[in-house]
mmCIF file of C-alpha atoms in Angstrom:
data_model
loop_
_atom_site.group_PDB
_atom_site.id
_atom_site.type_symbol
_atom_site.label_atom_id
_atom_site.label_comp_id
_atom_site.label_asym_id
_atom_site.label_seq_id
_atom_site.Cartn_x
_atom_site.Cartn_y
_atom_site.Cartn_z
ATOM 1 C CA MET A 1 9.868 19.784 -9.123
ATOM 2 C CA LEU A 2 7.446 17.588 -11.051
ATOM 3 C CA GLU A 3 4.508 19.578 -12.417
ATOM 4 C CA LEU A 4 1.479 17.433 -11.629
ATOM 5 C CA GLY A 5 -1.330 19.666 -12.810
ATOM 6 C CA ASN A 6 -1.121 18.548 -16.436
ATOM 7 C CA LYS A 7 -0.280 14.873 -16.000
ATOM 8 C CA VAL A 8 -2.681 12.050 -16.834
ATOM 9 C CA VAL A 9 -2.368 8.764 -14.922
ATOM 10 C CA TYR A 10 -4.134 5.696 -16.301
ATOM 11 C CA GLN A 11 -4.759 2.763 -13.979
ATOM 12 C CA VAL A 12 -4.666 -0.825 -15.213
ATOM 13 C CA TYR A 13 -5.748 -3.882 -13.250
ATOM 14 C CA PRO A 14 -3.542 -6.412 -15.073
ATOM 15 C CA LYS A 15 -5.634 -9.474 -14.246
ATOM 16 C CA SER A 16 -8.564 -8.255 -16.324
ATOM 17 C CA PHE A 17 -6.911 -5.854 -18.803
ATOM 18 C CA LYS A 18 -5.667 -8.088 -21.634
ATOM 19 C CA ASP A 19 -4.897 -11.784 -21.871
ATOM 20 C CA SER A 20 -2.035 -12.317 -24.331
ATOM 21 C CA ASN A 21 -1.848 -16.127 -24.208
ATOM 22 C CA GLY A 22 -5.449 -17.273 -23.916
ATOM 23 C CA ASP A 23 -5.278 -18.650 -20.393
ATOM 24 C CA GLY A 24 -8.137 -16.466 -19.203
ATOM 25 C CA HIS A 25 -5.895 -14.266 -17.036
ATOM 26 C CA GLY A 26 -4.631 -10.825 -18.017
ATOM 27 C CA ASP A 27 -0.867 -10.441 -18.085
ATOM 28 C CA LEU A 28 2.078 -8.115 -18.642
ATOM 29 C CA ARG A 29 2.415 -9.078 -22.318
ATOM 30 C CA GLY A 30 -1.194 -8.042 -22.761
ATOM 31 C CA ILE A 31 -0.390 -4.581 -21.428
ATOM 32 C CA ILE A 32 2.679 -4.358 -23.693
ATOM 33 C CA GLN A 33 0.476 -5.136 -26.698
ATOM 34 C CA LYS A 34 -1.727 -2.159 -25.830
ATOM 35 C CA LEU A 35 0.989 0.441 -25.176
ATOM 36 C CA ASP A 36 0.464 2.220 -28.504
ATOM 37 C CA TYR A 37 -3.257 2.409 -27.756
ATOM 38 C CA LEU A 38 -2.530 3.819 -24.290
ATOM 39 C CA LYS A 39 -0.081 6.314 -25.773
ATOM 40 C CA GLY A 40 -2.813 7.401 -28.173
ATOM 41 C CA LEU A 41 -5.043 8.230 -25.220
ATOM 42 C CA GLY A 42 -2.514 10.867 -24.192
ATOM 43 C CA ILE A 43 -1.524 9.359 -20.860
ATOM 44 C CA ASP A 44 1.660 10.350 -19.027
ATOM 45 C CA TYR A 45 1.819 7.575 -16.423
ATOM 46 C CA LEU A 46 0.595 3.996 -16.386
ATOM 47 C CA TRP A 47 -0.246 2.744 -12.897
ATOM 48 C CA ILE A 48 -0.467 -1.030 -12.576
ATOM 49 C CA THR A 49 -1.847 -2.732 -9.476
ATOM 50 C CA PRO A 50 0.458 -5.311 -7.811
ATOM 51 C CA VAL A 51 1.930 -8.046 -10.002
ATOM 52 C CA PHE A 52 4.268 -9.498 -7.384
ATOM 53 C CA VAL A 53 4.234 -13.103 -6.200
ATOM 54 C CA SER A 54 1.111 -13.384 -4.054
ATOM 55 C CA PRO A 55 -1.521 -15.913 -2.971
ATOM 56 C CA MET A 56 -4.018 -13.312 -4.282
ATOM 57 C CA ASN A 57 -6.204 -13.324 -1.190
ATOM 58 C CA ASP A 58 -6.548 -9.565 -1.682
ATOM 59 C CA ASN A 59 -6.052 -9.179 -5.421
ATOM 60 C CA GLY A 60 -2.277 -8.979 -5.119
ATOM 61 C CA TYR A 61 -2.215 -6.555 -2.197
ATOM 62 C CA ASP A 62 -0.933 -9.457 -0.123
ATOM 63 C CA VAL A 63 2.655 -9.495 -1.356
ATOM 64 C CA ALA A 64 4.740 -12.623 -0.773
ATOM 65 C CA ASP A 65 7.867 -11.379 -2.588
ATOM 66 C CA TYR A 66 8.584 -7.779 -3.625
ATOM 67 C CA TYR A 67 11.302 -8.848 -6.062
ATOM 68 C CA ARG A 68 9.541 -11.515 -8.125
ATOM 69 C CA ILE A 69 6.717 -11.386 -10.650
ATOM 70 C CA ASN A 70 3.691 -13.614 -10.151
ATOM 71 C CA PRO A 71 3.906 -16.250 -12.930
ATOM 72 C CA LYS A 72 0.222 -15.637 -13.644
ATOM 73 C CA PHE A 73 1.260 -12.218 -14.971
ATOM 74 C CA GLY A 74 4.492 -13.254 -16.667
ATOM 75 C CA THR A 75 8.201 -13.066 -15.979
ATOM 76 C CA MET A 76 10.752 -10.470 -14.924
ATOM 77 C CA GLU A 77 11.752 -10.260 -18.589
ATOM 78 C CA ASP A 78 8.169 -9.310 -19.396
ATOM 79 C CA MET A 79 8.306 -6.662 -16.697
ATOM 80 C CA ASP A 80 11.575 -5.274 -18.077
ATOM 81 C CA ASP A 81 10.013 -5.128 -21.544
ATOM 82 C CA LEU A 82 6.978 -3.302 -20.164
ATOM 83 C CA ILE A 83 9.158 -0.713 -18.430
ATOM 84 C CA ALA A 84 11.246 -0.240 -21.578
ATOM 85 C CA GLY A 85 8.154 -0.022 -23.774
ATOM 86 C CA CYS A 86 6.640 2.631 -21.540
ATOM 87 C CA ASN A 87 9.836 4.653 -21.445
ATOM 88 C CA GLU A 88 10.199 4.501 -25.250
ATOM 89 C CA ARG A 89 6.750 6.069 -25.564
ATOM 90 C CA GLY A 90 7.289 8.748 -22.933
ATOM 91 C CA ILE A 91 5.009 6.983 -20.455
ATOM 92 C CA GLY A 92 6.148 6.603 -16.863
ATOM 93 C CA LEU A 93 5.348 3.240 -15.300
ATOM 94 C CA MET A 94 3.954 3.579 -11.786
ATOM 95 C CA MET A 95 4.027 0.488 -9.584
ATOM 96 C CA ASP A 96 1.784 -0.257 -6.630
ATOM 97 C CA MET A 97 3.757 -0.763 -3.404
ATOM 98 C CA VAL A 98 2.131 -2.396 -0.386
ATOM 99 C CA PHE A 99 4.289 -1.478 2.593
ATOM 100 C CA ASN A 100 1.849 -1.554 5.516
ATOM 101 C CA HIS A 101 1.756 -5.344 5.496
ATOM 102 C CA THR A 102 2.977 -8.464 3.710
ATOM 103 C CA SER A 103 1.373 -11.762 2.956
ATOM 104 C CA THR A 104 1.803 -14.343 5.681
ATOM 105 C CA ASP A 105 3.395 -16.400 2.877
ATOM 106 C CA HIS A 106 6.287 -13.939 2.754
ATOM 107 C CA GLU A 107 9.636 -15.402 3.762
ATOM 108 C CA TRP A 108 9.948 -12.847 6.585
ATOM 109 C CA PHE A 109 6.696 -13.982 8.179
ATOM 110 C CA GLN A 110 7.434 -17.647 7.649
ATOM 111 C CA ARG A 111 10.758 -17.192 9.432
ATOM 112 C CA ALA A 112 8.909 -15.390 12.225
ATOM 113 C CA LEU A 113 6.551 -18.370 12.560
ATOM 114 C CA ALA A 114 9.593 -20.647 12.700
ATOM 115 C CA GLY A 115 10.662 -18.837 15.869
ATOM 116 C CA GLU A 116 13.349 -16.480 14.539
ATOM 117 C CA ARG A 117 13.180 -13.500 16.874
ATOM 118 C CA GLU A 118 14.799 -11.189 14.333
ATOM 119 C CA TYR A 119 11.916 -11.735 11.928
ATOM 120 C CA GLN A 120 9.249 -11.686 14.602
ATOM 121 C CA ASP A 121 10.359 -8.095 15.122
ATOM 122 C CA TYR A 122 9.580 -7.408 11.454
ATOM 123 C CA TYR A 123 5.911 -7.683 12.430
ATOM 124 C CA ILE A 124 3.746 -6.655 15.359
ATOM 125 C CA PHE A 125 3.547 -9.635 17.693
ATOM 126 C CA ARG A 126 2.238 -9.561 21.243
ATOM 127 C CA GLU A 127 2.449 -12.210 23.961
ATOM 128 C CA GLY A 128 -0.829 -13.608 25.214
ATOM 129 C CA THR A 129 -3.168 -16.498 25.630
ATOM 130 C CA PRO A 130 -5.940 -17.566 23.242
ATOM 131 C CA ASP A 131 -8.580 -15.827 25.367
ATOM 132 C CA GLN A 132 -6.717 -12.508 25.737
ATOM 133 C CA VAL A 133 -6.757 -10.455 22.527
ATOM 134 C CA PRO A 134 -4.128 -7.686 22.829
ATOM 135 C CA THR A 135 -6.566 -4.889 21.901
ATOM 136 C CA ASN A 136 -10.154 -4.485 20.790
ATOM 137 C CA TRP A 137 -9.192 -3.146 17.360
ATOM 138 C CA GLN A 138 -11.210 -4.439 14.442
ATOM 139 C CA SER A 139 -9.901 -5.528 11.062
ATOM 140 C CA LYS A 140 -11.061 -3.440 8.125
ATOM 141 C CA PHE A 141 -12.174 -6.731 6.582
ATOM 142 C CA GLY A 142 -14.253 -7.620 9.639
ATOM 143 C CA GLY A 143 -13.558 -9.376 12.915
ATOM 144 C CA ALA A 144 -10.643 -8.890 15.288
ATOM 145 C CA ALA A 145 -7.432 -7.292 13.982
ATOM 146 C CA TRP A 146 -5.353 -9.950 15.763
ATOM 147 C CA GLU A 147 -4.670 -13.612 15.058
ATOM 148 C CA TYR A 148 -3.329 -16.076 17.607
ATOM 149 C CA VAL A 149 -0.391 -18.362 16.776
ATOM 150 C CA PRO A 150 -0.514 -21.312 19.204
ATOM 151 C CA SER A 151 3.020 -22.495 18.423
ATOM 152 C CA LEU A 152 4.418 -19.104 19.493
ATOM 153 C CA GLY A 153 1.936 -18.205 22.225
ATOM 154 C CA GLN A 154 1.618 -14.830 20.505
ATOM 155 C CA TRP A 155 -0.839 -12.740 18.527
ATOM 156 C CA TYR A 156 0.031 -10.809 15.352
ATOM 157 C CA LEU A 157 -1.662 -7.673 14.065
ATOM 158 C CA HIS A 158 -3.488 -7.664 10.730
ATOM 159 C CA LEU A 159 -5.484 -4.526 10.005
ATOM 160 C CA TYR A 160 -6.733 -6.219 6.846
ATOM 161 C CA ASP A 161 -7.106 -9.919 6.016
ATOM 162 C CA VAL A 162 -5.736 -12.507 8.425
ATOM 163 C CA SER A 163 -3.224 -13.396 5.698
ATOM 164 C CA GLN A 164 -1.878 -9.793 5.653
ATOM 165 C CA ALA A 165 0.382 -9.263 8.648
ATOM 166 C CA ASP A 166 1.224 -5.641 9.516
ATOM 167 C CA LEU A 167 4.885 -4.694 9.289
ATOM 168 C CA ASN A 168 6.653 -3.122 12.249
ATOM 169 C CA TRP A 169 7.938 0.192 10.900
ATOM 170 C CA GLU A 170 9.516 0.971 14.280
ATOM 171 C CA ASN A 171 12.154 -1.600 13.356
ATOM 172 C CA PRO A 172 14.891 0.155 11.324
ATOM 173 C CA ARG A 173 15.655 -3.140 9.565
ATOM 174 C CA VAL A 174 12.145 -3.154 8.126
ATOM 175 C CA ARG A 175 12.546 0.404 6.889
ATOM 176 C CA GLU A 176 15.850 -0.482 5.227
ATOM 177 C CA GLU A 177 14.342 -3.562 3.578
ATOM 178 C CA LEU A 178 11.559 -1.465 2.061
ATOM 179 C CA LYS A 179 13.968 1.224 0.889
ATOM 180 C CA LYS A 180 15.883 -1.521 -0.918
ATOM 181 C CA VAL A 181 12.664 -2.553 -2.659
ATOM 182 C CA ILE A 182 12.134 1.003 -3.906
ATOM 183 C CA ARG A 183 15.727 1.319 -5.104
ATOM 184 C CA PHE A 184 15.495 -2.016 -6.930
ATOM 185 C CA TRP A 185 12.465 -1.029 -8.994
ATOM 186 C CA LYS A 186 13.578 2.537 -9.518
ATOM 187 C CA SER A 187 16.895 1.237 -10.900
ATOM 188 C CA LYS A 188 14.897 -0.787 -13.432
ATOM 189 C CA GLY A 189 13.350 2.378 -14.840
ATOM 190 C CA VAL A 190 10.086 2.656 -12.931
ATOM 191 C CA LYS A 191 9.003 6.322 -12.805
ATOM 192 C CA GLY A 192 6.546 6.366 -9.927
ATOM 193 C CA PHE A 193 5.021 4.561 -6.987
ATOM 194 C CA ARG A 194 1.539 4.415 -5.557
ATOM 195 C CA PHE A 195 1.796 3.496 -1.866
ATOM 196 C CA ASP A 196 -1.090 1.451 -0.519
ATOM 197 C CA VAL A 197 -2.718 2.612 2.772
ATOM 198 C CA ILE A 198 0.559 4.303 3.612
ATOM 199 C CA ASN A 199 -0.880 6.473 6.413
ATOM 200 C CA LEU A 200 -1.350 3.350 8.561
ATOM 201 C CA ILE A 201 2.335 2.421 8.859
ATOM 202 C CA GLY A 202 2.700 4.204 12.205
ATOM 203 C CA LYS A 203 0.929 2.782 15.233
ATOM 204 C CA ASP A 204 0.698 4.058 18.809
ATOM 205 C CA GLU A 205 3.857 3.236 20.761
ATOM 206 C CA VAL A 206 1.778 1.400 23.342
ATOM 207 C CA LEU A 207 -1.021 -0.673 21.862
ATOM 208 C CA VAL A 208 -4.127 -0.505 24.029
ATOM 209 C CA ASP A 209 -7.882 -0.712 23.598
ATOM 210 C CA CYS A 210 -9.379 2.079 21.519
ATOM 211 C CA PRO A 211 -13.180 1.943 21.488
ATOM 212 C CA GLU A 212 -13.512 4.850 19.055
ATOM 213 C CA ASN A 213 -14.208 3.930 15.417
ATOM 214 C CA GLU A 214 -13.042 0.300 15.771
ATOM 215 C CA GLY A 215 -9.585 1.405 16.906
ATOM 216 C CA LYS A 216 -8.709 3.570 13.897
ATOM 217 C CA PRO A 217 -7.362 6.561 15.925
ATOM 218 C CA ALA A 218 -4.654 4.285 17.373
ATOM 219 C CA TYR A 219 -3.056 3.614 13.991
ATOM 220 C CA THR A 220 -4.251 6.247 11.508
ATOM 221 C CA ASP A 221 -2.262 9.365 10.545
ATOM 222 C CA LYS A 222 0.064 9.121 13.524
ATOM 223 C CA PRO A 223 2.719 11.906 13.454
ATOM 224 C CA ILE A 224 5.492 9.346 13.006
ATOM 225 C CA VAL A 225 4.118 8.518 9.544
ATOM 226 C CA HIS A 226 5.351 11.884 8.279
ATOM 227 C CA ASP A 227 8.811 11.098 9.657
ATOM 228 C CA TYR A 228 8.833 7.696 7.966
ATOM 229 C CA LEU A 229 7.810 9.196 4.625
ATOM 230 C CA ARG A 230 10.487 11.880 4.814
ATOM 231 C CA MET A 231 13.081 9.193 5.589
ATOM 232 C CA MET A 232 11.939 7.162 2.598
ATOM 233 C CA ASN A 233 11.844 10.229 0.354
ATOM 234 C CA GLU A 234 15.357 11.347 1.300
ATOM 235 C CA ALA A 235 16.843 7.857 0.951
ATOM 236 C CA THR A 236 15.265 6.827 -2.351
ATOM 237 C CA PHE A 237 13.172 8.856 -4.799
ATOM 238 C CA GLY A 238 13.395 12.375 -3.357
ATOM 239 C CA SER A 239 16.435 13.451 -5.373
ATOM 240 C CA ASP A 240 14.636 12.750 -8.675
ATOM 241 C CA ASP A 241 12.389 15.702 -9.536
ATOM 242 C CA SER A 242 10.721 13.725 -12.322
ATOM 243 C CA PHE A 243 9.554 10.934 -10.005
ATOM 244 C CA MET A 244 5.856 10.756 -9.092
ATOM 245 C CA THR A 245 4.537 9.348 -5.820
ATOM 246 C CA VAL A 246 0.997 9.119 -4.527
ATOM 247 C CA GLY A 247 -0.166 7.867 -1.171
ATOM 248 C CA GLU A 248 -3.474 6.116 -0.691
ATOM 249 C CA MET A 249 -4.796 7.439 2.609
ATOM 250 C CA SER A 250 -7.234 5.375 4.624
ATOM 251 C CA SER A 251 -9.729 7.199 6.897
ATOM 252 C CA THR A 252 -7.591 10.331 6.728
ATOM 253 C CA THR A 253 -8.350 14.046 6.942
ATOM 254 C CA ILE A 254 -7.977 16.677 4.256
ATOM 255 C CA ASP A 255 -5.542 18.547 6.491
ATOM 256 C CA ASN A 256 -3.288 15.501 6.664
ATOM 257 C CA CYS A 257 -3.476 15.045 2.895
ATOM 258 C CA VAL A 258 -2.188 18.609 2.536
ATOM 259 C CA LEU A 259 0.724 17.793 4.845
ATOM 260 C CA TYR A 260 1.596 14.549 3.063
ATOM 261 C CA SER A 261 1.768 16.316 -0.303
ATOM 262 C CA ALA A 262 3.250 19.721 0.614
ATOM 263 C CA PRO A 263 6.400 20.082 -1.570
ATOM 264 C CA GLU A 264 8.444 21.734 1.157
ATOM 265 C CA ARG A 265 7.873 18.757 3.480
ATOM 266 C CA HIS A 266 9.504 16.247 1.101
ATOM 267 C CA GLU A 267 7.093 13.386 1.648
ATOM 268 C CA LEU A 268 4.896 12.514 -1.376
ATOM 269 C CA SER A 269 3.859 14.176 -4.633
ATOM 270 C CA MET A 270 0.162 13.586 -4.044
ATOM 271 C CA ALA A 271 -2.344 11.921 -1.771
ATOM 272 C CA PHE A 272 -5.816 10.629 -2.349
ATOM 273 C CA ASN A 273 -8.568 9.847 0.080
ATOM 274 C CA PHE A 274 -12.069 8.452 0.127
ATOM 275 C CA HIS A 275 -14.167 11.253 1.577
ATOM 276 C CA HIS A 276 -16.178 11.448 -1.635
ATOM 277 C CA LEU A 277 -17.237 7.804 -1.254
ATOM 278 C CA LYS A 278 -18.822 8.401 2.135
ATOM 279 C CA VAL A 279 -21.511 10.881 1.085
ATOM 280 C CA ASP A 280 -24.099 8.090 0.972
ATOM 281 C CA TYR A 281 -23.065 6.294 4.177
ATOM 282 C CA GLU A 282 -25.748 6.255 6.859
ATOM 283 C CA ASP A 283 -24.272 7.531 10.145
ATOM 284 C CA GLY A 284 -20.795 7.009 8.706
ATOM 285 C CA GLN A 285 -21.205 3.241 8.495
ATOM 286 C CA LYS A 286 -19.476 1.572 5.542
ATOM 287 C CA TRP A 287 -22.029 -1.132 4.786
ATOM 288 C CA THR A 288 -25.106 1.103 4.892
ATOM 289 C CA ILE A 289 -26.548 3.479 2.315
ATOM 290 C CA ALA A 290 -28.334 6.814 2.567
ATOM 291 C CA PRO A 291 -29.637 9.316 -0.011
ATOM 292 C CA PHE A 292 -26.784 10.883 -1.976
ATOM 293 C CA ASP A 293 -25.848 14.388 -0.719
ATOM 294 C CA PHE A 294 -24.283 16.475 -3.498
ATOM 295 C CA GLU A 295 -23.527 19.428 -1.227
ATOM 296 C CA GLU A 296 -21.661 17.129 1.151
ATOM 297 C CA LEU A 297 -19.684 15.785 -1.817
ATOM 298 C CA LYS A 298 -18.483 19.306 -2.609
ATOM 299 C CA ARG A 299 -17.675 20.052 1.030
ATOM 300 C CA SER A 300 -15.800 16.775 1.475
ATOM 301 C CA GLU A 301 -13.068 17.827 -0.956
ATOM 302 C CA GLU A 302 -12.714 21.462 0.080
ATOM 303 C CA VAL A 303 -9.283 22.552 1.312
ATOM 304 C CA VAL A 304 -9.470 25.647 3.484
#
């Protein structure tokens, strides 16, 4: 079992970390050039935000290809050198995996738009007319969480940007595709994964209006998420006691974070949430501000 209490994880946003070729855009070679410096800081893991092919509508969290490196950041050879350089220095490279959704530029979604039923089932499409939104859920980026595709006569779900279509985890083919992604990068020597908004991958079986909190209860921390994570754990990284995983949890509860990270449940190594960021929200509203409450900050992270 990986001992997490004495591990230091250092996050790098590659785009702004170091530009190795003078094009004004940080890159993988820039990170490689700073590995000795990072080692000197005493870090154990280096977490890099997504460097996959992406239109960058959401800073790389809109992945168009899980197997290719965005040319803005470099090449696969650069990525291999980064992994090797980290491993030589006793640093584990942690990659950011976005498995709740893909970019609408992804081949899977493009094939869905082309009418291939197999790939339409990779996403969450619903029949309808332009004036009949499937549910009243709101996108976390504002506006409706559904987008209409006139050529298909269907709506697709996007809990985030309209260019980030939610994957259908109920489809076993989707789950197998994502397991293959994990195995691919793990085989290259990656030592950890940070899973983006991973507690949203399970939605209600029947999608209906949910007036509470912009629809969040219909797709947040559903029990099936724990099943999906155990499946992923058992099929990929779970047999490696040195592997580190962390789940980013959106609008979660502390109790659920405990479940996601309990060793005996075989889901994730750790979870992190955003309760501490909400201590200056007015009436729980994201875009408002209230006087900072230090006592609430302490209470927000208590585990009973």
